[in-house]
Amino acid sequence: MEPRRDPRGALVRPYAVTRGRTEPSRDIALEAVLTSSPTQVAESRFAGHDKHRIATVCEGRAQSLAEIAAYTRMPLGVARVLVADLVADGLLTLHTAAPAEGFEERMEILGRVLSGLRRL
């Protein structure tokens, strides 16, 4: 008869993964696009298992922070802290959705486009 296994399995508490940190070193939006190159993925092996998984998920395909959390099955807060670390270390490339300057002009243009589409 096989011995009874612990139902918690290999559960690791989120604070252990982030070393007790709950806030990322930089604010990254949920929809921010992240990518990694083969070189960045290779270098991420030395950053730890979880960070390497994140870099691997972003290799060859742009992913949002929310998608990274879902694909790696990490809580969003944990993914946010680790992704911020990877960006700071140069192991992930962050592509922001819109630059801070010129945002209002872009919103005005998008509003006019939306109005034009509604009239069609």
PDB file of C-alpha atoms in Angstrom:
ATOM      1  CA  MET A   1       0.000   0.000   0.000  1.00  0.00           C
ATOM      2  CA  GLU A   2       1.324   3.451  -1.000  1.00  0.00           C
ATOM      3  CA  PRO A   3       1.945   5.897   1.851  1.00  0.00           C
ATOM      4  CA  ARG A   4      -0.517   8.758   2.150  1.00  0.00           C
ATOM      5  CA  ARG A   5       0.786  11.993   0.594  1.00  0.00           C
ATOM      6  CA  ASP A   6       0.410  15.474   1.934  1.00  0.00           C
ATOM      7  CA  PRO A   7      -2.504  17.095  -0.008  1.00  0.00           C
ATOM      8  CA  ARG A   8      -0.695  20.451   0.030  1.00  0.00           C
ATOM      9  CA  GLY A   9       1.973  19.005  -2.253  1.00  0.00           C
ATOM     10  CA  ALA A  10       4.739  21.391  -3.184  1.00  0.00           C
ATOM     11  CA  LEU A  11       2.832  24.507  -2.120  1.00  0.00           C
ATOM     12  CA  VAL A  12       5.042  27.554  -1.846  1.00  0.00           C
ATOM     13  CA  ARG A  13       3.655  30.635  -0.161  1.00  0.00           C
ATOM     14  CA  PRO A  14       3.604  33.764  -2.369  1.00  0.00           C
ATOM     15  CA  TYR A  15       5.689  35.771   0.090  1.00  0.00           C
ATOM     16  CA  ALA A  16       8.414  33.126  -0.157  1.00  0.00           C
ATOM     17  CA  VAL A  17       8.590  33.556  -3.937  1.00  0.00           C
ATOM     18  CA  THR A  18       8.887  37.348  -3.660  1.00  0.00           C
ATOM     19  CA  ARG A  19      11.086  37.222  -0.537  1.00  0.00           C
ATOM     20  CA  GLY A  20       8.444  39.014   1.488  1.00  0.00           C
ATOM     21  CA  ARG A  21       7.935  41.883  -0.938  1.00  0.00           C
ATOM     22  CA  THR A  22       4.381  42.879  -1.760  1.00  0.00           C
ATOM     23  CA  GLU A  23       5.086  45.938  -3.910  1.00  0.00           C
ATOM     24  CA  PRO A  24       6.972  45.876  -7.224  1.00  0.00           C
ATOM     25  CA  SER A  25      10.047  48.043  -7.736  1.00  0.00           C
ATOM     26  CA  ARG A  26       8.186  49.832 -10.552  1.00  0.00           C
ATOM     27  CA  ASP A  27       4.539  50.115 -11.479  1.00  0.00           C
ATOM     28  CA  ILE A  28       3.601  47.949 -14.454  1.00  0.00           C
ATOM     29  CA  ALA A  29       0.077  48.095 -15.871  1.00  0.00           C
ATOM     30  CA  LEU A  30      -1.879  44.863 -16.315  1.00  0.00           C
ATOM     31  CA  GLU A  31      -2.089  45.475 -20.052  1.00  0.00           C
ATOM     32  CA  ALA A  32       1.594  46.370 -20.464  1.00  0.00           C
ATOM     33  CA  VAL A  33       3.256  44.258 -23.146  1.00  0.00           C
ATOM     34  CA  LEU A  34       6.398  42.312 -22.243  1.00  0.00           C
ATOM     35  CA  THR A  35       8.783  40.354 -24.440  1.00  0.00           C
ATOM     36  CA  SER A  36      12.039  38.478 -24.047  1.00  0.00           C
ATOM     37  CA  SER A  37      14.763  37.534 -26.489  1.00  0.00           C
ATOM     38  CA  PRO A  38      16.532  34.172 -26.577  1.00  0.00           C
ATOM     39  CA  THR A  39      19.533  35.839 -24.906  1.00  0.00           C
ATOM     40  CA  GLN A  40      17.363  37.216 -22.111  1.00  0.00           C
ATOM     41  CA  VAL A  41      15.790  33.788 -21.577  1.00  0.00           C
ATOM     42  CA  ALA A  42      19.215  32.153 -21.380  1.00  0.00           C
ATOM     43  CA  GLU A  43      20.390  34.720 -18.831  1.00  0.00           C
ATOM     44  CA  SER A  44      17.178  34.373 -16.793  1.00  0.00           C
ATOM     45  CA  ARG A  45      18.157  30.800 -15.860  1.00  0.00           C
ATOM     46  CA  PHE A  46      20.429  32.339 -13.242  1.00  0.00           C
ATOM     47  CA  ALA A  47      17.649  34.536 -11.801  1.00  0.00           C
ATOM     48  CA  GLY A  48      15.663  31.631 -10.379  1.00  0.00           C
ATOM     49  CA  HIS A  49      13.070  29.114 -11.511  1.00  0.00           C
ATOM     50  CA  ASP A  50      10.011  31.386 -11.391  1.00  0.00           C
ATOM     51  CA  LYS A  51      11.709  34.259 -13.194  1.00  0.00           C
ATOM     52  CA  HIS A  52      13.005  31.875 -15.842  1.00  0.00           C
ATOM     53  CA  ARG A  53       9.450  30.574 -16.389  1.00  0.00           C
ATOM     54  CA  ILE A  54       8.213  34.125 -16.914  1.00  0.00           C
ATOM     55  CA  ALA A  55      10.985  34.936 -19.395  1.00  0.00           C
ATOM     56  CA  THR A  56      10.256  31.698 -21.267  1.00  0.00           C
ATOM     57  CA  VAL A  57       6.543  32.556 -21.551  1.00  0.00           C
ATOM     58  CA  CYS A  58       7.472  35.912 -23.137  1.00  0.00           C
ATOM     59  CA  GLU A  59       9.990  34.520 -25.615  1.00  0.00           C
ATOM     60  CA  GLY A  60       8.876  34.946 -29.214  1.00  0.00           C
ATOM     61  CA  ARG A  61       5.423  36.173 -28.202  1.00  0.00           C
ATOM     62  CA  ALA A  62       4.399  39.406 -26.524  1.00  0.00           C
ATOM     63  CA  GLN A  63       2.460  38.866 -23.310  1.00  0.00           C
ATOM     64  CA  SER A  64       0.638  41.193 -20.957  1.00  0.00           C
ATOM     65  CA  LEU A  65       1.259  41.086 -17.229  1.00  0.00           C
ATOM     66  CA  ALA A  66      -2.186  39.514 -16.761  1.00  0.00           C
ATOM     67  CA  GLU A  67      -1.408  36.793 -19.317  1.00  0.00           C
ATOM     68  CA  ILE A  68       1.919  36.029 -17.656  1.00  0.00           C
ATOM     69  CA  ALA A  69       0.180  35.520 -14.317  1.00  0.00           C
ATOM     70  CA  ALA A  70      -2.394  33.235 -15.942  1.00  0.00           C
ATOM     71  CA  TYR A  71       0.078  31.147 -17.962  1.00  0.00           C
ATOM     72  CA  THR A  72       2.430  30.640 -15.031  1.00  0.00           C
ATOM     73  CA  ARG A  73      -0.459  30.122 -12.569  1.00  0.00           C
ATOM     74  CA  MET A  74       1.005  32.709 -10.218  1.00  0.00           C
ATOM     75  CA  PRO A  75      -1.028  35.150  -8.174  1.00  0.00           C
ATOM     76  CA  LEU A  76      -1.096  38.508  -9.951  1.00  0.00           C
ATOM     77  CA  GLY A  77       0.729  40.274  -7.111  1.00  0.00           C
ATOM     78  CA  VAL A  78       3.578  37.765  -7.242  1.00  0.00           C
ATOM     79  CA  ALA A  79       3.831  38.008 -11.031  1.00  0.00           C
ATOM     80  CA  ARG A  80       3.863  41.819 -10.790  1.00  0.00           C
ATOM     81  CA  VAL A  81       6.813  41.795  -8.351  1.00  0.00           C
ATOM     82  CA  LEU A  82       8.815  39.233 -10.349  1.00  0.00           C
ATOM     83  CA  VAL A  83       8.140  40.916 -13.704  1.00  0.00           C
ATOM     84  CA  ALA A  84       9.270  44.272 -12.292  1.00  0.00           C
ATOM     85  CA  ASP A  85      12.477  42.579 -11.121  1.00  0.00           C
ATOM     86  CA  LEU A  86      13.045  41.055 -14.553  1.00  0.00           C
ATOM     87  CA  VAL A  87      12.512  44.407 -16.287  1.00  0.00           C
ATOM     88  CA  ALA A  88      14.898  46.113 -13.844  1.00  0.00           C
ATOM     89  CA  ASP A  89      17.528  43.412 -14.480  1.00  0.00           C
ATOM     90  CA  GLY A  90      17.146  43.708 -18.265  1.00  0.00           C
ATOM     91  CA  LEU A  91      15.769  40.180 -18.624  1.00  0.00           C
ATOM     92  CA  LEU A  92      12.373  41.339 -19.964  1.00  0.00           C
ATOM     93  CA  THR A  93      11.584  44.207 -22.309  1.00  0.00           C
ATOM     94  CA  LEU A  94       8.641  46.404 -21.339  1.00  0.00           C
ATOM     95  CA  HIS A  95       6.607  48.014 -24.121  1.00  0.00           C
ATOM     96  CA  THR A  96       4.227  50.621 -22.730  1.00  0.00           C
ATOM     97  CA  ALA A  97       0.806  50.968 -24.301  1.00  0.00           C
ATOM     98  CA  ALA A  98       0.893  54.759 -24.661  1.00  0.00           C
ATOM     99  CA  PRO A  99       3.431  57.421 -23.836  1.00  0.00           C
ATOM    100  CA  ALA A 100       2.513  59.848 -21.064  1.00  0.00           C
ATOM    101  CA  GLU A 101       3.031  62.897 -23.253  1.00  0.00           C
ATOM    102  CA  GLY A 102       0.487  63.432 -26.005  1.00  0.00           C
ATOM    103  CA  PHE A 103      -2.031  61.172 -24.288  1.00  0.00           C
ATOM    104  CA  GLU A 104      -4.873  63.710 -24.404  1.00  0.00           C
ATOM    105  CA  GLU A 105      -4.310  64.386 -28.118  1.00  0.00           C
ATOM    106  CA  ARG A 106      -4.412  60.670 -28.838  1.00  0.00           C
ATOM    107  CA  MET A 107      -7.614  60.302 -26.848  1.00  0.00           C
ATOM    108  CA  GLU A 108      -9.176  63.149 -28.837  1.00  0.00           C
ATOM    109  CA  ILE A 109      -8.245  61.458 -32.114  1.00  0.00           C
ATOM    110  CA  LEU A 110      -9.608  58.125 -30.897  1.00  0.00           C
ATOM    111  CA  GLY A 111     -12.820  59.867 -29.832  1.00  0.00           C
ATOM    112  CA  ARG A 112     -13.250  61.365 -33.304  1.00  0.00           C
ATOM    113  CA  VAL A 113     -12.583  57.985 -34.915  1.00  0.00           C
ATOM    114  CA  LEU A 114     -15.166  56.365 -32.653  1.00  0.00           C
ATOM    115  CA  SER A 115     -17.726  59.071 -33.505  1.00  0.00           C
ATOM    116  CA  GLY A 116     -17.077  58.550 -37.208  1.00  0.00           C
ATOM    117  CA  LEU A 117     -17.520  54.803 -36.881  1.00  0.00           C
ATOM    118  CA  ARG A 118     -20.805  55.247 -35.035  1.00  0.00           C
ATOM    119  CA  ARG A 119     -22.130  57.456 -37.840  1.00  0.00           C
ATOM    120  CA  LEU A 120     -21.481  54.674 -40.348  1.00  0.00           C
TER     121      LEU A 120
END
